[in-house]
CSV table of C-alpha atoms (C1' of nucleotides) in Angstrom, one decimal:
chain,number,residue,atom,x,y,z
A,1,UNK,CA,157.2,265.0,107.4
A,2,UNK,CA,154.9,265.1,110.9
A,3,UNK,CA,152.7,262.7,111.7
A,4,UNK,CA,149.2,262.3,113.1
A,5,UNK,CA,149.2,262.1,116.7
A,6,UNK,CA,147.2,259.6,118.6
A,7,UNK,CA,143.7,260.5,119.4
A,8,UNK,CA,143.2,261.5,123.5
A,9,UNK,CA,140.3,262.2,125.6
A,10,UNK,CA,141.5,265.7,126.6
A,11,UNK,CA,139.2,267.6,128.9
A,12,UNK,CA,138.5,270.7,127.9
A,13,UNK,CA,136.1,273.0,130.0
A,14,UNK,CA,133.2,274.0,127.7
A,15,UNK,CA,132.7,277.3,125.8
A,16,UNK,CA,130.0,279.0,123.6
A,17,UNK,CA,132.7,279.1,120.9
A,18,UNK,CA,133.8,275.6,120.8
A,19,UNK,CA,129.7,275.1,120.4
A,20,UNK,CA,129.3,277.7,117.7
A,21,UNK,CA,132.1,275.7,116.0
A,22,UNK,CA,130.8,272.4,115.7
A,23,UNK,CA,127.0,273.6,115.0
A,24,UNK,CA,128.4,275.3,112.7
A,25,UNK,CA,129.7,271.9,111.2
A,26,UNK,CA,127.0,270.4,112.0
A,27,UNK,CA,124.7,272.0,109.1
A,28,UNK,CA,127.6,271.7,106.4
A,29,UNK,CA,128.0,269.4,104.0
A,30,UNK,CA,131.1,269.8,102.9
A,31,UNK,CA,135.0,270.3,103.8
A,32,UNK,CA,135.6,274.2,105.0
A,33,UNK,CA,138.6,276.0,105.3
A,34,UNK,CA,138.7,277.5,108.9
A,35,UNK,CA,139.1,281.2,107.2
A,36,UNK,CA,135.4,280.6,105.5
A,37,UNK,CA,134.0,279.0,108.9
A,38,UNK,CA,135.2,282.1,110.7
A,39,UNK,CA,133.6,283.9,108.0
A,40,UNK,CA,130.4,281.9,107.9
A,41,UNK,CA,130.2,282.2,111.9
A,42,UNK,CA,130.5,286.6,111.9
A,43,UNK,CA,127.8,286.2,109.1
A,44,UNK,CA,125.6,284.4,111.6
A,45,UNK,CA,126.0,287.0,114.5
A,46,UNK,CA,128.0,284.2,116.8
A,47,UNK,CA,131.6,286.6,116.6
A,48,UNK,CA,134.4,284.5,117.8
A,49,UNK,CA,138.1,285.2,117.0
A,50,UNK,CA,140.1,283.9,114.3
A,51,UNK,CA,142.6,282.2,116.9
A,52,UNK,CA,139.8,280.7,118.5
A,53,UNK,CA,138.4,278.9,115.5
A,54,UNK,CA,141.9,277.2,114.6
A,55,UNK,CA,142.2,276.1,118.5
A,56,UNK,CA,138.5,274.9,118.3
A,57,UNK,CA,139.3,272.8,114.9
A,58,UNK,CA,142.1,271.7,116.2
A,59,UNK,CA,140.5,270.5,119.3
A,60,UNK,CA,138.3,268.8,117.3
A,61,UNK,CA,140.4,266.9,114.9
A,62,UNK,CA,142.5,265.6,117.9
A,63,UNK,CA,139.1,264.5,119.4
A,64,UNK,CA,138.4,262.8,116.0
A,65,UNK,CA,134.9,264.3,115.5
A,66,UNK,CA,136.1,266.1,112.3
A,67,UNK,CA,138.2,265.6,109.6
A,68,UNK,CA,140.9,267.3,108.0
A,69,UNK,CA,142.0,267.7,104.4
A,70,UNK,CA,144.6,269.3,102.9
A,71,UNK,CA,144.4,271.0,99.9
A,72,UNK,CA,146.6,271.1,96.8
A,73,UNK,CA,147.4,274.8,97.6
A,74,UNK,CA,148.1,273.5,101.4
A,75,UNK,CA,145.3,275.3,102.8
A,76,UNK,CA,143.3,272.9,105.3
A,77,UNK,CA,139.7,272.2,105.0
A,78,UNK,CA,137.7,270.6,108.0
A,79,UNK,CA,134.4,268.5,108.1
A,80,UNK,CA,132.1,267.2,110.4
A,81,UNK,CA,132.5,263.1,110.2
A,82,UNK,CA,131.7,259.7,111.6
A,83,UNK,CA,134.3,258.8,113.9
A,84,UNK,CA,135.3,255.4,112.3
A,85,UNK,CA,137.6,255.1,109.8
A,86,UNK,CA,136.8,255.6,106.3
A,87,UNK,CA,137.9,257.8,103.0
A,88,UNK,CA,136.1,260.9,101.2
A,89,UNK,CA,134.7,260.9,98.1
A,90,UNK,CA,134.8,265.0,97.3
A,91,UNK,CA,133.6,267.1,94.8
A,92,UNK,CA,136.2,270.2,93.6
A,93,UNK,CA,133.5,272.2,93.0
A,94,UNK,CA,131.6,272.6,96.3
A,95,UNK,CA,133.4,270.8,98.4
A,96,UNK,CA,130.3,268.4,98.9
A,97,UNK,CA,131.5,265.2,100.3
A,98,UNK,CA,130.9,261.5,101.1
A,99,UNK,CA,131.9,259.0,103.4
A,100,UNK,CA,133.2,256.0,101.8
A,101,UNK,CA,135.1,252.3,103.1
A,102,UNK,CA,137.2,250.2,101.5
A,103,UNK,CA,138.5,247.5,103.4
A,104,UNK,CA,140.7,246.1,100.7
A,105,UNK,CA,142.9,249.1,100.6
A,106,UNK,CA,143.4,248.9,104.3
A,107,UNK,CA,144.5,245.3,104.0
A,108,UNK,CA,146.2,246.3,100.6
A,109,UNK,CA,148.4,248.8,102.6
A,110,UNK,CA,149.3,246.8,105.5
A,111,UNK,CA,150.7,244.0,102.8
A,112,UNK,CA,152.6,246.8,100.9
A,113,UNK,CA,154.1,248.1,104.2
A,114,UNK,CA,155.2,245.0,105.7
A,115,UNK,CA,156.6,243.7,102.0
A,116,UNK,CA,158.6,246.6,102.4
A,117,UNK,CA,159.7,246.6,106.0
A,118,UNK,CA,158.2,249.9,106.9
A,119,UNK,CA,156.2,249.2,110.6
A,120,UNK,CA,153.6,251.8,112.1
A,121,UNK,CA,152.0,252.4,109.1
A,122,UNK,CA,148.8,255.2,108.4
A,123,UNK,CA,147.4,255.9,104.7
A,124,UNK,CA,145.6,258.7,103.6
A,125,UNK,CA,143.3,258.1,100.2
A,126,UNK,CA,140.6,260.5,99.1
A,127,UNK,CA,139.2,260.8,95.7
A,128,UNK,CA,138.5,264.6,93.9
A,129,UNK,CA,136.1,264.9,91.3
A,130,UNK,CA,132.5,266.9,90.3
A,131,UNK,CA,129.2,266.1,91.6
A,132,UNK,CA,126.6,265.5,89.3
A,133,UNK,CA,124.9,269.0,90.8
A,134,UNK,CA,127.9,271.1,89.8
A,135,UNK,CA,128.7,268.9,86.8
A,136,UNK,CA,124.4,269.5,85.2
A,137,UNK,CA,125.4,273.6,87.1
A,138,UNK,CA,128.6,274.4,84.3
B,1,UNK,CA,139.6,272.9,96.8
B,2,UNK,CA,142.3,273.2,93.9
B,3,UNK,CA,142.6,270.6,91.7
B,4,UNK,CA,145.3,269.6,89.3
B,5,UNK,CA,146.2,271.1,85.9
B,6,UNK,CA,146.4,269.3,82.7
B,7,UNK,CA,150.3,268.8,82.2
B,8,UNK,CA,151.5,270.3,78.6
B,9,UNK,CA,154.3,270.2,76.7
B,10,UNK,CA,155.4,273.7,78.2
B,11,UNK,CA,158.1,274.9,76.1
B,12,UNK,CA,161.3,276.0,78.5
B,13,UNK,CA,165.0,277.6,78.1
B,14,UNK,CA,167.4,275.4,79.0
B,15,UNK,CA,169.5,277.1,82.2
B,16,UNK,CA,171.8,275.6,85.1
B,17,UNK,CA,169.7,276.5,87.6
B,18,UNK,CA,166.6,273.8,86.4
B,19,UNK,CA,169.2,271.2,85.8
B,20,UNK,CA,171.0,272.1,88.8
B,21,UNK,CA,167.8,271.3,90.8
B,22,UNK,CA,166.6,267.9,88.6
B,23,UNK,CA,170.6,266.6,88.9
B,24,UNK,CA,169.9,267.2,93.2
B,25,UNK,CA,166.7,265.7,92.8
B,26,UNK,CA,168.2,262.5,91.0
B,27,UNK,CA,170.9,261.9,94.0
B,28,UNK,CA,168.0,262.3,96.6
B,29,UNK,CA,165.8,259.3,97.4
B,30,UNK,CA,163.2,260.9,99.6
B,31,UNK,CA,160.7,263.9,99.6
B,32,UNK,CA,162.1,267.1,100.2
B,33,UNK,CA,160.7,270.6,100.8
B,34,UNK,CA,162.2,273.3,99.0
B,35,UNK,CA,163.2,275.2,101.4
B,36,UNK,CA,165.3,272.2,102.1
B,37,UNK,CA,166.3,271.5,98.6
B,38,UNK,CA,166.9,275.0,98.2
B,39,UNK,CA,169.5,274.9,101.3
B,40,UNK,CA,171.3,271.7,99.3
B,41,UNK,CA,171.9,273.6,96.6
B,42,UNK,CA,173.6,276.2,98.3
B,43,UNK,CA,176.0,273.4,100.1
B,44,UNK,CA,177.3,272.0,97.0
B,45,UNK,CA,178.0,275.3,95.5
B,46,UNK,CA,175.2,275.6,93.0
B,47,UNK,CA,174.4,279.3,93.8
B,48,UNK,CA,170.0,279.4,93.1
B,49,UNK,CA,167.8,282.1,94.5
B,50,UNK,CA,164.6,280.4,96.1
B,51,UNK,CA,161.8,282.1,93.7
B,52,UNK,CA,163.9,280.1,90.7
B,53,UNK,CA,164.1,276.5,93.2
B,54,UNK,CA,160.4,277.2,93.4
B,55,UNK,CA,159.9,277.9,89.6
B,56,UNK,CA,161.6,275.2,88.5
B,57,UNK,CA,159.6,272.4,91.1
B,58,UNK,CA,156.4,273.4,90.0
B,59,UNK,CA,157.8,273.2,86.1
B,60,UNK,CA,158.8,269.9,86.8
B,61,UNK,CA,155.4,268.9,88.5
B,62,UNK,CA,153.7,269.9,85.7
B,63,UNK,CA,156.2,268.0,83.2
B,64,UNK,CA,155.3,265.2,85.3
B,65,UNK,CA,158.9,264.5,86.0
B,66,UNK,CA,158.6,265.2,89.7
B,67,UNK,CA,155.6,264.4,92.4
B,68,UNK,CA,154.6,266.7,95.0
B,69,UNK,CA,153.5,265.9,98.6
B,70,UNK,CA,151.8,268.3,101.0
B,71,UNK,CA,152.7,266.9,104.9
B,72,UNK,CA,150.4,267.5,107.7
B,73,UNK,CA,151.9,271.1,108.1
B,74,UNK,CA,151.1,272.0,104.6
B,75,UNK,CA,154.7,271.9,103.2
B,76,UNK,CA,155.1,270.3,100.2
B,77,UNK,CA,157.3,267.9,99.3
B,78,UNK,CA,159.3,267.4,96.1
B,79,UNK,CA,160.7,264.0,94.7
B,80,UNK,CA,162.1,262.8,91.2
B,81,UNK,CA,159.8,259.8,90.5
B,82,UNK,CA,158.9,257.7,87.2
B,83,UNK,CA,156.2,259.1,85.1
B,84,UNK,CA,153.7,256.8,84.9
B,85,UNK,CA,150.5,256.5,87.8
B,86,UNK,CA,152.0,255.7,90.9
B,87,UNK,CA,151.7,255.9,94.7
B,88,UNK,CA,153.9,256.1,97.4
B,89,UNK,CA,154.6,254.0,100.5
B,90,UNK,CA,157.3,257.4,102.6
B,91,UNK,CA,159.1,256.6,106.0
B,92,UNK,CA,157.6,259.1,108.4
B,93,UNK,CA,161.2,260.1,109.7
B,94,UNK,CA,163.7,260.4,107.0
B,95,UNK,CA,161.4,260.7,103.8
B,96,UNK,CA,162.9,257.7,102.3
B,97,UNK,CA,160.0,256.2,99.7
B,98,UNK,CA,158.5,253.4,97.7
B,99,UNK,CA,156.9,253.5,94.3
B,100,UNK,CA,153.9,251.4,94.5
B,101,UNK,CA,151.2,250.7,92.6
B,102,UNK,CA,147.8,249.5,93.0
B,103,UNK,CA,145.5,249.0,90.0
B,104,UNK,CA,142.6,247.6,92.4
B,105,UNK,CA,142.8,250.7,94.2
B,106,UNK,CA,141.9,252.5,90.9
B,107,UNK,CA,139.2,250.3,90.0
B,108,UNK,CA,137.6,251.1,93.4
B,109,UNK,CA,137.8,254.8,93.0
B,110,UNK,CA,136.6,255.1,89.5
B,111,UNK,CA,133.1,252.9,90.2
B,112,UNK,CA,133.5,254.4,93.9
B,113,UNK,CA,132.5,258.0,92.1
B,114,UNK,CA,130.6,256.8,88.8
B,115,UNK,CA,128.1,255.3,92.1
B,116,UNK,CA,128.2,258.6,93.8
B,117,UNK,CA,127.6,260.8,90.3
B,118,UNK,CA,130.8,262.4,90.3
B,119,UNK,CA,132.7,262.4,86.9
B,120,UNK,CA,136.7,263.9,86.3
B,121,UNK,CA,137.9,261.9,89.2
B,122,UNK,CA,141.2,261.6,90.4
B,123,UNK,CA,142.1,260.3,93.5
B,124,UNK,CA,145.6,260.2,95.9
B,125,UNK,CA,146.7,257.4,97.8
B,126,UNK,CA,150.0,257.8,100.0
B,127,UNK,CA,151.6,254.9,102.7
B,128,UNK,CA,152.9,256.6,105.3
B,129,UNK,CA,155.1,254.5,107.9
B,130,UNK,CA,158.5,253.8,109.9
B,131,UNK,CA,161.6,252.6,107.2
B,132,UNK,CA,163.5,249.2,109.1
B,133,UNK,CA,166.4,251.9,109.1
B,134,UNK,CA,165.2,253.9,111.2
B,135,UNK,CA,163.3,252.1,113.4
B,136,UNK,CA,166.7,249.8,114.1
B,137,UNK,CA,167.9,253.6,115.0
B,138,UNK,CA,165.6,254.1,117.7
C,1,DA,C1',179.9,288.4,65.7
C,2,DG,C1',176.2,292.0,66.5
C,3,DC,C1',171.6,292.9,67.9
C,4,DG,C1',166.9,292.9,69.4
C,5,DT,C1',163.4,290.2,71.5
C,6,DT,C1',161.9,287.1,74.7
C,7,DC,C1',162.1,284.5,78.6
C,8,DA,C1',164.7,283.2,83.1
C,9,DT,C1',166.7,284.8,87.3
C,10,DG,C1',167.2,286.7,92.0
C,11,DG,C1',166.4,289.2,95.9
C,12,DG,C1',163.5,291.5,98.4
C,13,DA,C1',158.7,292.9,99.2
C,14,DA,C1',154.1,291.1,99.5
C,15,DT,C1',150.6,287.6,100.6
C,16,DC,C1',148.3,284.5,103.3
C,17,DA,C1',147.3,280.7,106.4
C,18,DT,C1',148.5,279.5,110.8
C,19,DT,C1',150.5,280.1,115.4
C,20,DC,C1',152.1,282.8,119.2
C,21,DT,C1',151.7,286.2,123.0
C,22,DC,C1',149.7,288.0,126.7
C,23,DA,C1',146.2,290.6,129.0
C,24,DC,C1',141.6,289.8,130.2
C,25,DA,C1',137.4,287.0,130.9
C,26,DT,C1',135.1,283.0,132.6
C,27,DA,C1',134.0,278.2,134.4
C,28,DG,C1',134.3,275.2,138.5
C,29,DG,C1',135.3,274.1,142.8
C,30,DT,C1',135.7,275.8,147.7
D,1,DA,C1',132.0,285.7,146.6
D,2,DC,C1',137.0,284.0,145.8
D,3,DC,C1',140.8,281.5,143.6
D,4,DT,C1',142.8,279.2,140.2
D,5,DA,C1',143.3,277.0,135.9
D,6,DT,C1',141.9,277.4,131.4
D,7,DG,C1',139.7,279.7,127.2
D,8,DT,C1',139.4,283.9,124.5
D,9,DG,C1',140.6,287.7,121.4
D,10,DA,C1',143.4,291.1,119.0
D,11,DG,C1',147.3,291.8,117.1
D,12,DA,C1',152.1,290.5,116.4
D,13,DA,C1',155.0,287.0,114.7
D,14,DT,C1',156.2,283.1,111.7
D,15,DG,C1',157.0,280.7,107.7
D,16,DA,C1',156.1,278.9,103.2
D,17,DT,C1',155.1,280.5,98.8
D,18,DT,C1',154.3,284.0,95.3
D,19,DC,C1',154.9,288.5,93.2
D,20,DC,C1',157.5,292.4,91.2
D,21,DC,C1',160.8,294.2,88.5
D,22,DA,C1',165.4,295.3,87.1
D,23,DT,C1',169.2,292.6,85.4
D,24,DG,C1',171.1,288.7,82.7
D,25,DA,C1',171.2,284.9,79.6
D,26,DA,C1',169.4,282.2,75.3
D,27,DC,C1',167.5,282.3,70.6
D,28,DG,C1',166.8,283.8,66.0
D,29,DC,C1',168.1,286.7,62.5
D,30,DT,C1',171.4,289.0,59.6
DNA sequence: AGCGTTCATGGGAATCATTCTCACATAGGT
DNA sequence: ACCTATGTGAGAATGATTCCCATGAACGCT
């Protein structure tokens, strides 16, 4: 049971890894697990430690320029996102992904929150299924 | 990107370890780990290695006669819940929880991903917040 | 009840993502 | 150039979860 924390402007002094990172992000479409984006990055030439990837995602998340996901075997996936709020539609398959809204479900969970005294209240909603691509691929 | 197996009528041998770990999860009102419910069990007596705690949660999950949760860290979360389609409105700092549901909600995701192309869509919604408990408590 | 087969258990090893440690490198200011 | 605070990297440490396998309990049959 942990919670988000709130988003800060931290200063952090630049790097070429932190960079590397978020390009990196920058030309995928999809949520990654930080072990492939380390992966995908020594593939590329641009070596940068495994520790240094987490920190950098990390970093990032708190920031709120990328989003993270957990999977149903608890690994985390990250993506490159707007920085409003909003929900993902994802495929299983390959991890493509879109940005949706729904503003009733934000209203819908404040209701149910304060119906049920519970104050300070965050919701998580993202929807799984196949993309027409992988569905027509097998 | 794992996604949820169909749940079947798995045949299983009766033995006092699964019960012991349902009859816990019936006097429990909250999500908790296993490690945690695993710790219980020892308390009250009920002698259960942790592989069987662990065997026995994800033979319930599949029954369907227990949800899983994955926090922010990753660790998931175990509660004794009704069958049918639910979600869950869980206090942030003692795991206490709501059954709620929301057919709107799955309206919205079901033409949400028939818009997008995706098809064998499922979705998860979960309410995350402060119980009046605890935030009389401080 | 006796017996063999099959499945469940438990404990410790193995796995695997993530975090920690700490010595070294590097950015920025002076 | 020099100092100092901060980022990096390699490997160790952590911690949840799963695997392995020898032992034990349930079922079906007679």
């Amino acid at each position: 049971m942990s919670l988000p924390d709130q988003a800060e402007g931290t200063t952090r002094r630049p790097s070429r890894q932190r960079s590397a990172v978020l390009a990196l992000l920058d030309g995928l479409d999809g949520f990654r697990s930080a072990q492939d984006l380390h992966a995908l990055l020594r593939q590329r030439g641009d070596s940068v430690g495994l520790a240094t990837v987490y920190r950098a995602l990390q970093a990032l998340v708190d920031d709120g320029q990328v989003d993270v996901l957990r999977g149903d075997d608890g690994e985390a996936s990250y993506r490159r996102c707007s920085t409003g709020h909003h929900h993902h539609l994802v495929c299983r398959s390959c991890g493509r992904t879109v940005e949706v809204a729904d503003p009733p479900v934000e209203r819908w969970a404040a209701r149910v929150a304060a119906e049920h005294g519970f104050a300070d209240v965050q919701h998580q909603l993202e929807v799984f299924g196949i993309c027409s691509d992988c569905a027509a691929r097998g």
